[in-house]
């Protein structure tokens, strides 16, 4: 049965005419050619979506009419590649490149997935707006000239935190609390503490040791 069906499809003859799209009827197109006006479907291989006034190649056969290709279009309208189902681009032995002079826009109400062995992004300026973001990785290395962060709340959890800076300034409007099992401050030149009230409290020992000790 399959052989007979394949033989019937092979023996189906088709004629081709060049015409103009006069109307768009849902998924069907009304095309006017020299032999008359026909309602045709867009062929699967015709990825360019026809528009009104387009010059197209029409195939007439026993099973109906199909628009095979868009030959010409007047004006500067956008060219849309449209597929009824899923659309997949594949280059198993090569590389896929998308290039545009004005910009590239990607939009979907669903999920966008990017899987690659290595990702590189080069841009003069970037903006990222995400309501909720999570990052999972083994290592993060950043080399930045200037960083400014404005946040209502910041919480960091780490087993080990090391900072190496030439100068550090902290301006705290209200209060700062440090709770640690062991706290050490070491300075080569001087330690200066100024306040209206200074309290030093220890449960066992308080020791002040220096070449000179001035109180008062």
mmCIF file of N, CA, C and O in Angstrom, residues 13-67:
data_model
loop_
_atom_site.group_PDB
_atom_site.id
_atom_site.type_symbol
_atom_site.label_atom_id
_atom_site.label_comp_id
_atom_site.label_asym_id
_atom_site.label_seq_id
_atom_site.Cartn_x
_atom_site.Cartn_y
_atom_site.Cartn_z
ATOM 1 N N UNK A 13 1.119 15.149 -11.369
ATOM 2 C CA UNK A 13 1.715 16.229 -12.135
ATOM 3 C C UNK A 13 1.298 17.567 -11.557
ATOM 4 O O UNK A 13 0.204 17.716 -11.011
ATOM 5 N N UNK A 14 2.173 18.550 -11.702
ATOM 6 C CA UNK A 14 1.901 19.887 -11.189
ATOM 7 C C UNK A 14 2.359 20.912 -12.204
ATOM 8 O O UNK A 14 3.352 20.712 -12.919
ATOM 9 N N UNK A 15 1.622 21.991 -12.277
ATOM 10 C CA UNK A 15 2.008 23.120 -13.111
ATOM 11 C C UNK A 15 2.293 24.306 -12.214
ATOM 12 O O UNK A 15 1.692 24.463 -11.144
ATOM 13 N N UNK A 16 3.203 25.126 -12.632
ATOM 14 C CA UNK A 16 3.606 26.271 -11.834
ATOM 15 C C UNK A 16 3.283 27.558 -12.571
ATOM 16 O O UNK A 16 3.491 27.668 -13.786
ATOM 17 N N UNK A 17 2.764 28.512 -11.824
ATOM 18 C CA UNK A 17 2.457 29.826 -12.367
ATOM 19 C C UNK A 17 2.914 30.885 -11.382
ATOM 20 O O UNK A 17 3.005 30.653 -10.179
ATOM 21 N N UNK A 18 3.180 32.063 -11.912
ATOM 22 C CA UNK A 18 3.570 33.206 -11.092
ATOM 23 C C UNK A 18 2.358 34.106 -10.941
ATOM 24 O O UNK A 18 1.686 34.438 -11.924
ATOM 25 N N UNK A 19 2.057 34.454 -9.690
ATOM 26 C CA UNK A 19 0.893 35.282 -9.437
ATOM 27 C C UNK A 19 1.111 36.246 -8.294
ATOM 28 O O UNK A 19 2.214 36.401 -7.770
ATOM 29 N N UNK A 20 -0.002 36.864 -7.862
ATOM 30 C CA UNK A 20 0.030 37.891 -6.822
ATOM 31 C C UNK A 20 -0.934 37.512 -5.714
ATOM 32 O O UNK A 20 -2.059 37.068 -5.972
ATOM 33 N N UNK A 21 -0.512 37.702 -4.471
ATOM 34 C CA UNK A 21 -1.370 37.439 -3.326
ATOM 35 C C UNK A 21 -2.374 38.573 -3.208
ATOM 36 O O UNK A 21 -2.011 39.737 -3.026
ATOM 37 N N UNK A 22 -3.659 38.238 -3.302
ATOM 38 C CA UNK A 22 -4.717 39.245 -3.242
ATOM 39 C C UNK A 22 -5.437 39.264 -1.900
ATOM 40 O O UNK A 22 -6.087 40.259 -1.564
ATOM 41 N N UNK A 23 -5.361 38.191 -1.127
ATOM 42 C CA UNK A 23 -6.035 38.145 0.170
ATOM 43 C C UNK A 23 -5.392 37.073 1.023
ATOM 44 O O UNK A 23 -4.830 36.096 0.511
ATOM 45 N N UNK A 24 -5.488 37.271 2.340
ATOM 46 C CA UNK A 24 -5.002 36.283 3.311
ATOM 47 C C UNK A 24 -6.210 35.797 4.088
ATOM 48 O O UNK A 24 -6.855 36.561 4.815
ATOM 49 N N UNK A 25 -6.532 34.519 3.936
ATOM 50 C CA UNK A 25 -7.715 33.917 4.534
ATOM 51 C C UNK A 25 -7.284 32.919 5.604
ATOM 52 O O UNK A 25 -7.266 31.711 5.381
ATOM 53 N N UNK A 26 -6.904 33.438 6.764
ATOM 54 C CA UNK A 26 -6.419 32.557 7.826
ATOM 55 C C UNK A 26 -5.098 31.930 7.434
ATOM 56 O O UNK A 26 -4.108 32.619 7.181
ATOM 57 N N UNK A 27 -5.078 30.593 7.350
ATOM 58 C CA UNK A 27 -3.876 29.880 6.931
ATOM 59 C C UNK A 27 -3.808 29.699 5.419
ATOM 60 O O UNK A 27 -2.852 29.101 4.914
ATOM 61 N N UNK A 28 -4.808 30.181 4.697
ATOM 62 C CA UNK A 28 -4.833 30.069 3.245
ATOM 63 C C UNK A 28 -4.585 31.426 2.596
ATOM 64 O O UNK A 28 -4.831 32.474 3.191
ATOM 65 N N UNK A 29 -4.125 31.352 1.365
ATOM 66 C CA UNK A 29 -3.806 32.554 0.603
ATOM 67 C C UNK A 29 -4.619 32.549 -0.682
ATOM 68 O O UNK A 29 -4.770 31.506 -1.328
ATOM 69 N N UNK A 30 -5.117 33.684 -1.042
ATOM 70 C CA UNK A 30 -5.800 33.839 -2.323
ATOM 71 C C UNK A 30 -4.812 34.445 -3.305
ATOM 72 O O UNK A 30 -4.314 35.544 -3.097
ATOM 73 N N UNK A 31 -4.543 33.699 -4.373
ATOM 74 C CA UNK A 31 -3.511 34.084 -5.329
ATOM 75 C C UNK A 31 -4.158 34.211 -6.708
ATOM 76 O O UNK A 31 -4.895 33.321 -7.151
ATOM 77 N N UNK A 32 -3.856 35.295 -7.387
ATOM 78 C CA UNK A 32 -4.348 35.519 -8.746
ATOM 79 C C UNK A 32 -3.219 35.276 -9.739
ATOM 80 O O UNK A 32 -2.164 35.897 -9.653
ATOM 81 N N UNK A 33 -3.448 34.319 -10.654
ATOM 82 C CA UNK A 33 -2.490 33.986 -11.698
ATOM 83 C C UNK A 33 -3.163 34.155 -13.052
ATOM 84 O O UNK A 33 -4.336 34.553 -13.145
ATOM 85 N N UNK A 34 -2.444 33.829 -14.108
ATOM 86 C CA UNK A 34 -2.993 34.014 -15.450
ATOM 87 C C UNK A 34 -4.192 33.142 -15.728
ATOM 88 O O UNK A 34 -5.108 33.536 -16.458
ATOM 89 N N UNK A 35 -4.228 31.934 -15.148
ATOM 90 C CA UNK A 35 -5.337 31.013 -15.422
ATOM 91 C C UNK A 35 -6.539 31.232 -14.510
ATOM 92 O O UNK A 35 -7.561 30.565 -14.669
ATOM 93 N N UNK A 36 -6.433 32.129 -13.549
ATOM 94 C CA UNK A 36 -7.558 32.380 -12.657
ATOM 95 C C UNK A 36 -7.091 32.758 -11.263
ATOM 96 O O UNK A 36 -5.942 33.163 -11.045
ATOM 97 N N UNK A 37 -7.988 32.619 -10.287
ATOM 98 C CA UNK A 37 -7.693 32.966 -8.896
ATOM 99 C C UNK A 37 -7.953 31.742 -8.032
ATOM 100 O O UNK A 37 -9.001 31.089 -8.158
ATOM 101 N N UNK A 38 -6.993 31.424 -7.154
ATOM 102 C CA UNK A 38 -7.051 30.168 -6.402
ATOM 103 C C UNK A 38 -6.792 30.458 -4.923
ATOM 104 O O UNK A 38 -6.110 31.420 -4.560
ATOM 105 N N UNK A 39 -7.355 29.560 -4.086
ATOM 106 C CA UNK A 39 -7.020 29.527 -2.667
ATOM 107 C C UNK A 39 -5.934 28.483 -2.467
ATOM 108 O O UNK A 39 -6.130 27.312 -2.828
ATOM 109 N N UNK A 40 -4.824 28.882 -1.911
ATOM 110 C CA UNK A 40 -3.669 27.996 -1.820
ATOM 111 C C UNK A 40 -3.155 27.959 -0.393
ATOM 112 O O UNK A 40 -3.362 28.894 0.397
ATOM 113 N N UNK A 41 -2.488 26.883 -0.072
ATOM 114 C CA UNK A 41 -1.795 26.748 1.202
ATOM 115 C C UNK A 41 -0.310 27.050 0.999
ATOM 116 O O UNK A 41 0.213 26.881 -0.098
ATOM 117 N N UNK A 42 0.314 27.474 2.045
ATOM 118 C CA UNK A 42 1.755 27.734 1.985
ATOM 119 C C UNK A 42 2.509 26.429 2.139
ATOM 120 O O UNK A 42 2.271 25.665 3.069
ATOM 121 N N UNK A 43 3.428 26.155 1.242
ATOM 122 C CA UNK A 43 4.207 24.930 1.309
ATOM 123 C C UNK A 43 5.106 24.941 2.540
ATOM 124 O O UNK A 43 5.508 26.006 3.036
ATOM 125 N N UNK A 44 5.422 23.755 3.040
ATOM 126 C CA UNK A 44 6.287 23.656 4.219
ATOM 127 C C UNK A 44 7.650 24.275 3.933
ATOM 128 O O UNK A 44 8.268 24.892 4.804
ATOM 129 N N UNK A 45 8.136 24.134 2.714
ATOM 130 C CA UNK A 45 9.448 24.683 2.367
ATOM 131 C C UNK A 45 9.426 26.195 2.206
ATOM 132 O O UNK A 45 10.486 26.826 2.173
ATOM 133 N N UNK A 46 8.239 26.809 2.118
ATOM 134 C CA UNK A 46 8.133 28.268 1.989
ATOM 135 C C UNK A 46 8.107 28.875 3.388
ATOM 136 O O UNK A 46 7.030 29.120 3.959
ATOM 137 N N UNK A 47 9.269 29.110 3.947
ATOM 138 C CA UNK A 47 9.350 29.649 5.304
ATOM 139 C C UNK A 47 9.043 31.141 5.350
ATOM 140 O O UNK A 47 8.628 31.658 6.390
ATOM 141 N N UNK A 48 9.258 31.859 4.257
ATOM 142 C CA UNK A 48 8.937 33.284 4.239
ATOM 143 C C UNK A 48 7.420 33.446 4.154
ATOM 144 O O UNK A 48 6.784 32.947 3.221
ATOM 145 N N UNK A 49 6.850 34.115 5.138
ATOM 146 C CA UNK A 49 5.402 34.287 5.177
ATOM 147 C C UNK A 49 4.975 35.286 4.112
ATOM 148 O O UNK A 49 5.413 36.436 4.117
ATOM 149 N N UNK A 50 4.107 34.873 3.180
ATOM 150 C CA UNK A 50 3.648 35.807 2.134
ATOM 151 C C UNK A 50 2.799 36.919 2.719
ATOM 152 O O UNK A 50 2.087 36.745 3.711
ATOM 153 N N UNK A 51 2.844 38.073 2.065
ATOM 154 C CA UNK A 51 2.053 39.235 2.452
ATOM 155 C C UNK A 51 1.237 39.694 1.254
ATOM 156 O O UNK A 51 1.456 39.260 0.120
ATOM 157 N N UNK A 52 0.287 40.580 1.511
ATOM 158 C CA UNK A 52 -0.542 41.108 0.427
ATOM 159 C C UNK A 52 0.326 41.812 -0.609
ATOM 160 O O UNK A 52 1.196 42.613 -0.267
ATOM 161 N N UNK A 53 0.054 41.514 -1.865
ATOM 162 C CA UNK A 53 0.789 42.138 -2.945
ATOM 163 C C UNK A 53 2.066 41.435 -3.339
ATOM 164 O O UNK A 53 2.730 41.857 -4.285
ATOM 165 N N UNK A 54 2.450 40.383 -2.631
ATOM 166 C CA UNK A 54 3.685 39.669 -2.966
ATOM 167 C C UNK A 54 3.525 38.899 -4.273
ATOM 168 O O UNK A 54 2.457 38.353 -4.580
ATOM 169 N N UNK A 55 4.605 38.859 -5.038
ATOM 170 C CA UNK A 55 4.663 38.009 -6.214
ATOM 171 C C UNK A 55 5.174 36.642 -5.770
ATOM 172 O O UNK A 55 6.256 36.531 -5.190
ATOM 173 N N UNK A 56 4.379 35.583 -6.010
ATOM 174 C CA UNK A 56 4.698 34.262 -5.501
ATOM 175 C C UNK A 56 4.686 33.252 -6.639
ATOM 176 O O UNK A 56 4.139 33.497 -7.723
ATOM 177 N N UNK A 57 5.292 32.101 -6.338
ATOM 178 C CA UNK A 57 5.290 30.966 -7.267
ATOM 179 C C UNK A 57 4.250 29.977 -6.789
ATOM 180 O O UNK A 57 4.345 29.459 -5.673
ATOM 181 N N UNK A 58 3.261 29.713 -7.625
ATOM 182 C CA UNK A 58 2.129 28.869 -7.257
ATOM 183 C C UNK A 58 2.214 27.543 -7.997
ATOM 184 O O UNK A 58 2.456 27.512 -9.206
ATOM 185 N N UNK A 59 2.034 26.454 -7.258
ATOM 186 C CA UNK A 59 2.010 25.115 -7.849
ATOM 187 C C UNK A 59 0.571 24.611 -7.845
ATOM 188 O O UNK A 59 -0.075 24.559 -6.791
ATOM 189 N N UNK A 60 0.067 24.203 -9.016
ATOM 190 C CA UNK A 60 -1.277 23.651 -9.177
ATOM 191 C C UNK A 60 -1.149 22.157 -9.439
ATOM 192 O O UNK A 60 -0.463 21.742 -10.387
ATOM 193 N N UNK A 61 -1.787 21.335 -8.613
ATOM 194 C CA UNK A 61 -1.710 19.886 -8.770
ATOM 195 C C UNK A 61 -3.046 19.283 -8.393
ATOM 196 O O UNK A 61 -4.003 19.981 -8.024
ATOM 197 N N UNK A 62 -3.125 17.958 -8.491
ATOM 198 C CA UNK A 62 -4.404 17.277 -8.265
ATOM 199 C C UNK A 62 -4.891 17.402 -6.822
ATOM 200 O O UNK A 62 -6.100 17.329 -6.563
ATOM 201 N N UNK A 63 -3.973 17.568 -5.865
ATOM 202 C CA UNK A 63 -4.350 17.621 -4.456
ATOM 203 C C UNK A 63 -4.610 19.038 -3.977
ATOM 204 O O UNK A 63 -4.880 19.259 -2.802
ATOM 205 N N UNK A 64 -4.494 20.023 -4.832
ATOM 206 C CA UNK A 64 -4.761 21.399 -4.449
ATOM 207 C C UNK A 64 -3.727 22.353 -4.986
ATOM 208 O O UNK A 64 -3.104 22.115 -6.035
ATOM 209 N N UNK A 65 -3.553 23.456 -4.272
ATOM 210 C CA UNK A 65 -2.612 24.497 -4.678
ATOM 211 C C UNK A 65 -1.693 24.824 -3.506
ATOM 212 O O UNK A 65 -2.138 24.860 -2.353
ATOM 213 N N UNK A 66 -0.431 25.089 -3.819
ATOM 214 C CA UNK A 66 0.546 25.456 -2.793
ATOM 215 C C UNK A 66 1.398 26.620 -3.290
ATOM 216 O O UNK A 66 1.798 26.645 -4.460
ATOM 217 N N UNK A 67 1.650 27.543 -2.393
ATOM 218 C CA UNK A 67 2.603 28.614 -2.673
ATOM 219 C C UNK A 67 3.985 28.094 -2.330
ATOM 220 O O UNK A 67 4.266 27.748 -1.179
#
